[in-house]
Short mmCIF file of C-alpha atoms in Angstrom, two decimals:
data_model
loop_
_atom_site.label_atom_id
_atom_site.label_comp_id
_atom_site.label_asym_id
_atom_site.label_seq_id
_atom_site.Cartn_x
_atom_site.Cartn_y
_atom_site.Cartn_z
CA MET A 1 -5.62 -7.29 14.09
CA ASN A 2 -5.11 -7.21 17.80
CA GLN A 3 -7.64 -4.45 18.63
CA LEU A 4 -10.45 -6.97 17.41
CA LYS A 5 -12.98 -8.25 19.98
CA ALA A 6 -12.35 -11.78 21.40
CA ASN A 7 -15.57 -12.59 19.48
CA ASP A 8 -14.65 -10.96 16.39
CA LYS A 9 -11.46 -12.88 16.06
CA LYS A 10 -12.90 -16.08 16.66
CA ALA A 11 -15.81 -15.00 13.55
CA LEU A 12 -12.91 -14.25 11.43
CA PHE A 13 -10.81 -17.53 12.12
CA ALA A 14 -14.05 -19.40 11.24
CA SER A 15 -14.38 -17.53 8.13
CA ILE A 16 -11.07 -18.05 6.87
CA PHE A 17 -10.79 -21.66 7.56
CA ALA A 18 -14.10 -22.33 6.44
CA SER A 19 -12.65 -21.52 2.79
CA GLY A 20 -9.73 -24.67 3.32
CA LEU A 21 -12.61 -26.95 4.21
CA ASP A 22 -15.01 -26.44 1.29
CA ASP A 23 -11.79 -26.80 -1.17
CA LEU A 24 -10.95 -29.89 0.63
CA ASN A 25 -14.65 -31.03 0.16
CA VAL A 26 -14.64 -30.01 -3.75
CA MET A 27 -11.25 -31.49 -4.60
CA PHE A 28 -12.36 -35.09 -3.52
CA LEU A 29 -13.54 -35.53 -6.74
CA SER A 30 -10.37 -34.77 -8.32
CA PHE A 31 -8.20 -37.51 -6.77
CA THR A 32 -11.25 -40.15 -6.93
CA LEU A 33 -12.81 -39.38 -10.22
CA GLY A 34 -11.00 -42.32 -12.05
CA SER A 35 -12.27 -44.89 -9.37
CA ILE A 36 -16.21 -43.42 -9.41
CA MET A 37 -15.78 -44.07 -13.40
CA ALA A 38 -14.89 -47.52 -12.91
CA HIS A 39 -17.45 -48.00 -9.99
CA LEU A 40 -20.21 -46.66 -11.97
CA GLY A 41 -18.96 -47.46 -15.76
CA LEU A 42 -19.37 -44.23 -16.41
CA SER A 43 -18.10 -42.45 -19.94
CA GLY A 44 -15.41 -39.94 -20.30
CA VAL A 45 -18.69 -37.26 -20.68
CA GLU A 46 -20.78 -38.70 -18.10
CA GLY A 47 -17.78 -38.28 -15.76
CA GLY A 48 -16.84 -35.12 -16.83
CA TRP A 49 -20.51 -33.70 -16.17
CA ILE A 50 -20.23 -34.27 -12.37
CA SER A 51 -17.59 -31.54 -12.27
CA THR A 52 -19.56 -29.15 -14.37
CA ILE A 53 -22.86 -29.86 -12.38
CA THR A 54 -21.27 -28.73 -9.27
CA ASN A 55 -20.15 -25.66 -10.66
CA LEU A 56 -23.49 -25.01 -11.61
CA GLY A 57 -24.98 -25.85 -7.93
CA MET A 58 -21.88 -23.17 -7.11
CA LEU A 59 -23.92 -20.48 -8.93
CA ALA A 60 -26.97 -21.35 -7.58
CA GLY A 61 -25.77 -21.61 -4.20
CA GLY A 62 -24.53 -17.96 -4.45
CA LEU A 63 -27.01 -16.38 -5.66
CA VAL A 64 -29.41 -17.73 -3.31
CA PHE A 65 -27.21 -17.80 -0.32
CA GLY A 66 -25.95 -14.12 -1.18
CA VAL A 67 -29.77 -13.00 -0.95
CA LEU A 68 -30.08 -14.44 2.12
CA ALA A 69 -27.03 -13.36 3.46
CA ASP A 70 -27.76 -9.76 3.11
CA ARG A 71 -31.20 -9.66 4.28
CA TYR A 72 -30.81 -11.90 7.44
CA ASN A 73 -27.70 -12.59 10.06
CA LYS A 74 -24.70 -13.37 7.67
CA PHE A 75 -23.41 -15.44 10.36
CA THR A 76 -26.19 -17.89 10.57
CA VAL A 77 -26.27 -18.15 6.61
CA PHE A 78 -22.73 -18.73 6.79
CA LYS A 79 -22.94 -21.74 9.37
CA SER A 80 -26.18 -22.84 6.64
CA THR A 81 -23.74 -23.00 3.93
CA ILE A 82 -20.99 -25.35 5.62
CA LEU A 83 -23.40 -27.98 6.41
CA VAL A 84 -25.08 -28.14 3.20
CA PHE A 85 -21.62 -28.82 1.52
CA SER A 86 -20.62 -30.89 4.10
CA VAL A 87 -23.39 -33.23 4.38
CA ALA A 88 -24.19 -33.50 0.97
CA THR A 89 -20.16 -34.61 0.41
CA GLY A 90 -20.88 -37.00 3.19
CA MET A 91 -24.00 -38.49 1.72
CA ILE A 92 -22.15 -39.36 -1.12
CA PHE A 93 -20.81 -42.49 0.74
CA PHE A 94 -24.08 -43.89 -0.26
CA THR A 95 -23.99 -43.63 -4.34
CA GLU A 96 -25.15 -46.34 -6.18
CA SER A 97 -26.00 -44.70 -8.96
CA LEU A 98 -24.84 -41.73 -11.57
CA GLY A 99 -28.23 -39.71 -10.81
CA TYR A 100 -27.84 -39.58 -7.00
CA LEU A 101 -24.00 -38.59 -7.61
CA TYR A 102 -24.98 -35.89 -9.77
CA LEU A 103 -27.59 -34.40 -7.32
CA MET A 104 -25.34 -34.61 -3.90
CA ARG A 105 -22.77 -33.20 -6.39
CA PHE A 106 -24.92 -30.31 -7.29
CA ILE A 107 -26.10 -29.65 -3.46
CA ALA A 108 -22.70 -29.67 -2.41
CA GLY A 109 -21.75 -26.97 -4.94
CA ILE A 110 -24.68 -24.99 -3.78
CA GLY A 111 -23.26 -24.59 -0.17
CA VAL A 112 -19.57 -24.38 -1.56
CA GLY A 113 -20.98 -21.48 -3.89
CA GLY A 114 -22.91 -19.95 -1.05
CA GLU A 115 -19.66 -20.14 1.80
CA TYR A 116 -17.24 -18.12 -0.06
CA GLY A 117 -19.19 -14.88 -0.35
CA VAL A 118 -20.70 -14.91 2.82
CA ALA A 119 -17.35 -15.22 4.20
CA ILE A 120 -15.46 -12.52 2.73
CA SER A 121 -18.37 -10.26 3.72
CA ILE A 122 -17.93 -11.24 7.24
CA MET A 123 -14.47 -10.49 6.85
CA GLY A 124 -15.35 -6.77 5.45
CA GLY A 125 -17.29 -6.44 8.27
CA ILE A 126 -14.95 -7.09 10.77
CA VAL A 127 -11.28 -5.93 9.18
CA PRO A 128 -10.73 -2.55 8.19
CA SER A 129 -10.79 -2.11 4.52
CA ASN A 130 -6.99 -1.07 4.37
CA LYS A 131 -6.15 -4.59 5.51
CA MET A 132 -8.83 -6.67 3.49
CA GLY A 133 -6.10 -7.41 0.81
CA ARG A 134 -3.69 -9.50 3.00
CA VAL A 135 -6.84 -11.13 5.18
CA SER A 136 -8.54 -12.30 1.53
CA SER A 137 -5.24 -13.39 0.76
CA LEU A 138 -5.21 -16.03 3.93
CA ASN A 139 -8.62 -16.82 2.74
CA GLY A 140 -7.19 -17.98 -0.48
CA ILE A 141 -3.96 -19.59 0.98
CA MET A 142 -6.53 -21.69 3.07
CA GLY A 143 -7.98 -22.77 -0.21
CA GLN A 144 -5.04 -24.11 -1.46
CA LEU A 145 -3.83 -25.82 1.85
CA GLY A 146 -7.39 -27.53 1.49
CA SER A 147 -6.63 -28.60 -1.58
CA ILE A 148 -3.63 -30.41 -0.18
CA GLY A 149 -5.15 -31.64 2.25
CA ALA A 150 -7.54 -33.45 0.32
CA ALA A 151 -4.40 -34.75 -1.73
CA LEU A 152 -3.12 -36.13 1.83
CA LEU A 153 -6.39 -37.71 2.62
CA ALA A 154 -7.04 -39.59 -0.61
CA GLY A 155 -3.63 -41.16 -0.25
CA LEU A 156 -4.18 -42.10 3.35
CA ILE A 157 -7.90 -43.28 2.99
CA ALA A 158 -8.94 -44.15 -0.58
CA PRO A 159 -6.58 -47.17 -0.58
CA ILE A 160 -7.76 -48.84 3.03
CA PHE A 161 -11.64 -47.47 2.60
CA GLY A 162 -11.96 -47.09 -0.82
CA TRP A 163 -13.21 -43.88 -2.64
CA LYS A 164 -16.70 -43.81 -0.73
CA GLY A 165 -14.81 -44.01 2.62
CA LEU A 166 -12.84 -40.90 1.41
CA PHE A 167 -16.46 -38.83 1.07
CA LEU A 168 -17.30 -39.23 4.75
CA PHE A 169 -14.96 -36.90 5.54
CA GLY A 170 -16.52 -34.44 4.06
CA LEU A 171 -18.33 -34.18 7.32
CA LEU A 172 -15.62 -33.02 8.95
CA PRO A 173 -16.88 -29.23 8.24
CA VAL A 174 -19.55 -29.85 10.79
CA LEU A 175 -17.33 -30.14 13.69
CA LEU A 176 -16.18 -26.18 12.80
CA VAL A 177 -20.32 -25.47 12.51
CA ALA A 178 -20.30 -26.98 16.18
CA TRP A 179 -17.56 -24.99 17.17
CA MET A 180 -19.39 -21.55 15.90
CA HIS A 181 -22.59 -22.39 17.49
CA PHE A 182 -21.08 -22.47 21.07
CA ALA A 183 -17.82 -20.08 20.34
CA VAL A 184 -19.21 -17.54 18.42
CA ASP A 185 -21.94 -14.85 19.31
CA GLU A 186 -23.29 -14.40 15.72
CA LYS A 187 -25.90 -11.59 16.94
CA ASN A 188 -22.56 -9.79 18.10
CA VAL A 189 -20.14 -9.94 15.20
CA THR A 190 -18.96 -6.95 14.18
CA ASP A 191 -20.85 -5.39 10.61
CA ARG A 192 -19.31 -2.59 9.48
CA GLY A 193 -21.35 -0.39 7.66
CA ALA A 194 -24.27 -1.84 8.51
CA LYS A 195 -26.03 0.93 9.96
CA ILE A 196 -28.18 2.84 8.07
CA THR A 197 -30.36 6.67 8.42
CA SER A 198 -33.35 5.08 7.13
CA ASP A 199 -36.08 3.94 9.51
CA LYS A 200 -36.71 0.71 6.96
CA LYS A 201 -33.88 -1.36 5.49
CA GLU A 202 -34.40 -2.26 1.99
CA LYS A 203 -34.34 -5.91 0.55
CA ALA A 204 -31.08 -6.42 -1.34
CA SER A 205 -31.62 -8.17 -4.50
CA ILE A 206 -29.19 -9.07 -7.50
CA LYS A 207 -31.01 -6.61 -9.71
CA GLU A 208 -29.26 -3.63 -7.55
CA LEU A 209 -25.97 -4.91 -9.26
CA PHE A 210 -27.34 -3.19 -12.35
CA ALA A 211 -29.16 -0.41 -10.73
CA ASN A 212 -27.44 2.06 -13.06
CA LYS A 213 -25.09 2.68 -16.10
CA LYS A 214 -22.16 3.10 -13.78
CA ARG A 215 -22.77 0.28 -11.22
CA THR A 216 -23.51 -1.97 -14.71
CA HIS A 217 -20.49 -1.40 -16.43
CA GLN A 218 -18.62 -2.38 -12.80
CA THR A 219 -20.58 -5.40 -12.38
CA LEU A 220 -20.27 -6.62 -16.05
CA ALA A 221 -16.33 -5.61 -16.31
CA LEU A 222 -15.56 -7.47 -12.73
CA MET A 223 -17.19 -10.41 -14.11
CA LEU A 224 -15.18 -10.54 -17.29
CA MET A 225 -12.27 -10.49 -14.96
CA THR A 226 -13.36 -13.25 -12.65
CA THR A 227 -14.44 -15.43 -15.99
CA VAL A 228 -10.96 -14.93 -17.13
CA GLN A 229 -9.39 -15.70 -13.66
CA ILE A 230 -10.98 -18.95 -13.56
CA ALA A 231 -10.63 -20.03 -17.41
CA GLY A 232 -6.67 -19.16 -16.94
CA TYR A 233 -6.59 -21.10 -13.55
CA PHE A 234 -8.45 -24.12 -14.40
CA GLY A 235 -7.47 -24.14 -18.12
CA LEU A 236 -4.07 -24.26 -17.50
CA MET A 237 -4.24 -26.67 -14.02
CA ASN A 238 -6.31 -29.35 -16.31
CA TRP A 239 -4.45 -29.29 -19.65
CA LEU A 240 -0.70 -27.94 -18.82
CA PRO A 241 1.32 -31.01 -18.09
CA THR A 242 -0.64 -32.63 -21.04
CA MET A 243 0.62 -29.86 -23.36
CA MET A 244 4.33 -30.24 -22.46
CA GLN A 245 4.05 -34.25 -22.97
CA ARG A 246 2.89 -33.71 -25.89
CA SER A 247 4.94 -31.01 -27.68
CA LEU A 248 7.89 -31.47 -25.66
CA GLY A 249 7.93 -35.53 -24.83
CA ILE A 250 8.00 -34.52 -21.01
CA GLU A 251 6.36 -36.70 -17.86
CA ALA A 252 4.90 -34.07 -15.54
CA SER A 253 4.57 -35.66 -12.17
CA ASP A 254 1.16 -34.67 -10.73
CA ASN A 255 2.51 -34.45 -7.47
CA LEU A 256 5.99 -32.12 -8.52
CA TRP A 257 3.52 -30.22 -10.42
CA MET A 258 0.71 -29.49 -7.76
CA ILE A 259 3.26 -28.96 -4.98
CA SER A 260 5.28 -26.29 -7.20
CA THR A 261 2.14 -24.28 -8.54
CA ILE A 262 0.38 -24.33 -5.06
CA LEU A 263 3.77 -22.96 -3.30
CA GLY A 264 3.84 -20.24 -6.25
CA MET A 265 -0.17 -19.85 -5.64
CA CYS A 266 0.15 -19.13 -2.33
CA VAL A 267 3.22 -16.81 -2.10
CA GLY A 268 1.68 -15.05 -4.83
CA MET A 269 -1.47 -13.98 -2.93
CA LEU A 270 0.39 -13.25 0.23
CA VAL A 271 2.42 -10.33 -2.36
CA PHE A 272 -0.61 -9.36 -4.07
CA GLY A 273 -2.76 -8.70 -1.11
CA ASN A 274 0.32 -6.27 0.23
CA ILE A 275 0.68 -4.37 -3.01
CA LEU A 276 -3.42 -4.53 -3.16
CA ASP A 277 -3.27 -2.78 0.40
CA TYR A 278 -0.49 -0.49 0.02
CA PHE A 279 -0.73 1.00 -3.50
CA GLY A 280 -4.50 -0.06 -4.58
CA PRO A 281 -6.35 -2.49 -6.93
CA ARG A 282 -5.11 -0.53 -10.35
CA LEU A 283 -1.20 -1.46 -9.65
CA ALA A 284 -1.85 -4.48 -8.05
CA TYR A 285 -3.85 -6.14 -11.23
CA GLY A 286 -2.01 -4.62 -13.85
CA ILE A 287 1.43 -6.03 -12.49
CA PHE A 288 -0.39 -9.60 -12.23
CA LEU A 289 -2.19 -9.32 -15.44
CA ILE A 290 0.89 -8.12 -17.69
CA CYS A 291 3.25 -10.69 -15.62
CA SER A 292 0.34 -13.59 -16.13
CA MET A 293 0.16 -12.93 -20.11
CA LEU A 294 4.09 -12.84 -20.17
CA SER A 295 4.60 -16.19 -18.05
CA VAL A 296 1.95 -17.72 -19.91
CA TYR A 297 3.54 -16.90 -23.30
CA ALA A 298 7.28 -17.83 -21.73
CA PHE A 299 5.88 -21.44 -20.55
CA THR A 300 6.12 -22.04 -25.06
CA TYR A 301 9.91 -22.04 -23.86
CA VAL A 302 9.85 -24.87 -21.38
CA ASN A 303 12.54 -27.62 -22.51
CA SER A 304 12.78 -29.44 -19.13
CA MET A 305 11.20 -31.26 -15.98
CA THR A 306 13.26 -28.43 -14.13
CA THR A 307 11.70 -25.19 -16.46
CA LEU A 308 8.47 -27.02 -16.25
CA LEU A 309 8.41 -27.02 -12.26
CA LEU A 310 9.84 -23.40 -12.51
CA GLY A 311 7.54 -22.16 -14.84
CA GLY A 312 4.49 -23.84 -12.68
CA ALA A 313 5.37 -21.82 -9.66
CA MET A 314 5.98 -18.58 -11.59
CA MET A 315 2.73 -19.12 -13.26
CA GLY A 316 0.86 -19.89 -10.21
CA PHE A 317 2.51 -16.79 -8.36
CA PHE A 318 0.90 -14.65 -10.92
CA VAL A 319 -2.18 -16.39 -12.71
CA ASN A 320 -3.61 -17.19 -9.05
CA GLY A 321 -1.92 -14.76 -6.82
CA MET A 322 -4.55 -12.10 -7.66
CA PHE A 323 -7.66 -14.21 -7.10
CA SER A 324 -7.78 -13.38 -3.37
CA GLY A 325 -8.48 -9.54 -4.78
CA TYR A 326 -11.69 -10.05 -6.00
CA GLY A 327 -13.31 -10.37 -2.34
CA ALA A 328 -11.17 -7.22 -1.19
CA ILE A 329 -12.50 -5.47 -4.03
CA CYS A 330 -15.91 -6.34 -4.10
CA THR A 331 -16.32 -6.02 -0.53
CA LYS A 332 -14.96 -2.46 -0.78
CA LEU A 333 -17.01 -1.43 -4.39
CA TYR A 334 -20.34 -2.07 -3.55
CA PRO A 335 -23.13 -0.87 -0.76
CA HIS A 336 -23.11 -3.05 2.50
CA HIS A 337 -26.37 -4.06 1.68
CA ILE A 338 -25.44 -6.02 -1.29
CA ARG A 339 -22.08 -7.01 -0.28
CA THR A 340 -22.52 -10.66 -0.22
CA ILE A 341 -24.74 -10.73 -3.70
CA ALA A 342 -21.79 -8.69 -5.36
CA ASN A 343 -19.36 -11.10 -3.99
CA ASN A 344 -21.40 -14.59 -4.86
CA THR A 345 -22.75 -13.31 -8.11
CA ILE A 346 -19.19 -12.02 -9.83
CA LEU A 347 -17.26 -14.75 -8.83
CA ASN A 348 -19.57 -17.52 -9.58
CA VAL A 349 -20.74 -16.45 -12.81
CA GLY A 350 -17.12 -15.82 -13.28
CA ARG A 351 -16.83 -19.66 -12.66
CA ALA A 352 -19.84 -21.34 -14.80
CA VAL A 353 -18.32 -19.23 -17.59
CA GLY A 354 -14.92 -19.69 -16.84
CA GLY A 355 -15.14 -23.01 -16.28
CA PHE A 356 -15.65 -23.67 -20.00
CA SER A 357 -12.19 -23.12 -21.15
CA SER A 358 -11.09 -26.57 -20.48
CA VAL A 359 -13.10 -27.16 -23.38
CA VAL A 360 -12.09 -24.32 -25.55
CA ILE A 361 -8.65 -25.34 -24.92
CA GLY A 362 -8.77 -29.11 -25.83
CA PHE A 363 -10.47 -28.14 -28.79
CA THR A 364 -7.60 -25.72 -29.81
CA LEU A 365 -5.10 -28.50 -28.78
CA ASP A 366 -6.96 -30.81 -31.24
CA ASN A 367 -6.93 -28.21 -34.22
CA ALA A 368 -4.24 -25.92 -33.82
CA GLY A 369 -1.52 -26.96 -31.25
CA VAL A 370 0.08 -25.81 -28.08
CA SER A 371 1.41 -22.49 -29.35
CA GLN A 372 -2.27 -21.17 -30.10
CA VAL A 373 -3.52 -22.56 -27.02
CA MET A 374 -0.95 -20.27 -25.11
CA LEU A 375 -1.94 -17.38 -27.03
CA PHE A 376 -5.35 -17.67 -26.70
CA ILE A 377 -4.90 -18.06 -22.76
CA ALA A 378 -2.47 -14.79 -22.73
CA SER A 379 -4.92 -12.77 -24.56
CA LEU A 380 -7.26 -13.28 -21.82
CA TYR A 381 -5.48 -11.31 -19.80
CA ILE A 382 -5.22 -8.48 -22.21
CA MET A 383 -9.24 -8.69 -21.78
CA SER A 384 -8.89 -8.45 -18.41
CA PHE A 385 -6.18 -6.03 -17.95
CA ILE A 386 -8.49 -3.69 -20.28
CA ALA A 387 -11.53 -4.49 -17.95
CA MET A 388 -9.91 -3.29 -14.95
CA ILE A 389 -8.56 -0.22 -16.34
CA SER A 390 -11.99 0.63 -17.46
CA ILE A 391 -13.59 0.44 -13.93
CA PRO A 392 -13.06 4.37 -12.62
CA ALA A 393 -13.46 3.27 -9.05
CA LEU A 394 -10.49 0.87 -8.61
CA ARG A 395 -7.94 4.35 -9.09
CA LYS A 396 -6.04 4.89 -6.18
CA GLU A 397 -7.13 7.96 -5.41
CA ALA A 398 -11.24 6.68 -5.21
CA TYR A 399 -10.03 3.33 -3.68
CA THR A 400 -8.20 4.45 -0.66
CA THR A 401 -9.58 7.72 0.54
CA SER A 402 -12.83 6.18 2.03
CA ASP A 403 -15.02 2.96 2.41
CA ILE A 404 -17.45 2.84 -0.74
CA VAL A 405 -20.47 2.27 1.37
CA GLU A 406 -23.76 3.78 0.62
CA VAL A 407 -25.86 5.52 3.24
CA HIS A 408 -29.69 5.69 2.97
#
């Protein structure tokens, strides 16, 4: 990292830090949903749709901004994504109707969904590929810190200024955009792999993710893996305390549960990033997917608050520790001119499909029980493992020899 130019270091800092700010904005809803429902007189279904609409916005933003970033200046598009989710979040302060809230959350989702892949692509252009695992893990950790920041701000601001006042703090990322505008020369941010030999650069498009049989298989397998990633994470985070309370009568403190799980996630991301860089993705994902399956199954033996918190940290370590790796491998496995499209499309399809896991788990819990829920979640990681080993480019010898960048 010390060899990077000053301008690149600033761009790298901004791309990592922005991920914490988008998680900060997204998580405001988690800590205000009860107040919002009471204020607007919403039913549970109407309240649930707020998150669903946000996820749909993320999918739309990922697709649109992914294409824009690969066709135009990535850093310019990056700043635009931050402005979109920041301003839309701040505008929630003026909410007086459910329709308006849905619209603002959809627009905020567009910005958040676009930001991730663009930021990862900026990192991939600056950082050598053999260090992307570690750098993308910092990106993931910053997102977890953003979640903690949202919890702290909710505790400090909402009691004084109400839930609407909290959303005004969604404007904070505008300050980062202002700093980037003056501190970073966006035209001179290093973008490794951008040089091509032809006179005319092809227009990047989503259909290139399915350009041939081999790439189609790779894209669909990675979409399955990200779907499992999101399904496991949100399914467990949304339902686990409820399941433990129902089956064992354990009252899980939300704050203790969150702290324990997030600490496990952060450590897991750091460890995973290093394994990915040194030993390749098959070993890294192989270890974490198998251990995710085992840790989920082992959770059925939790019998006290202490084992609940320890088990939560262990599951956070494995289940979400591998999240940051997707940005690194998508950056490596796809040609430079569709790098952002690949990152945004693959992750946001996973978000959109995997987000329905909460519904499936809720249905299974009502009709079958905790053991069947855990069996369902554990089976997801087996599916992801099979998908992972089916991708030839993830073999260590293929992955670590050189950058997989197609030159035209």
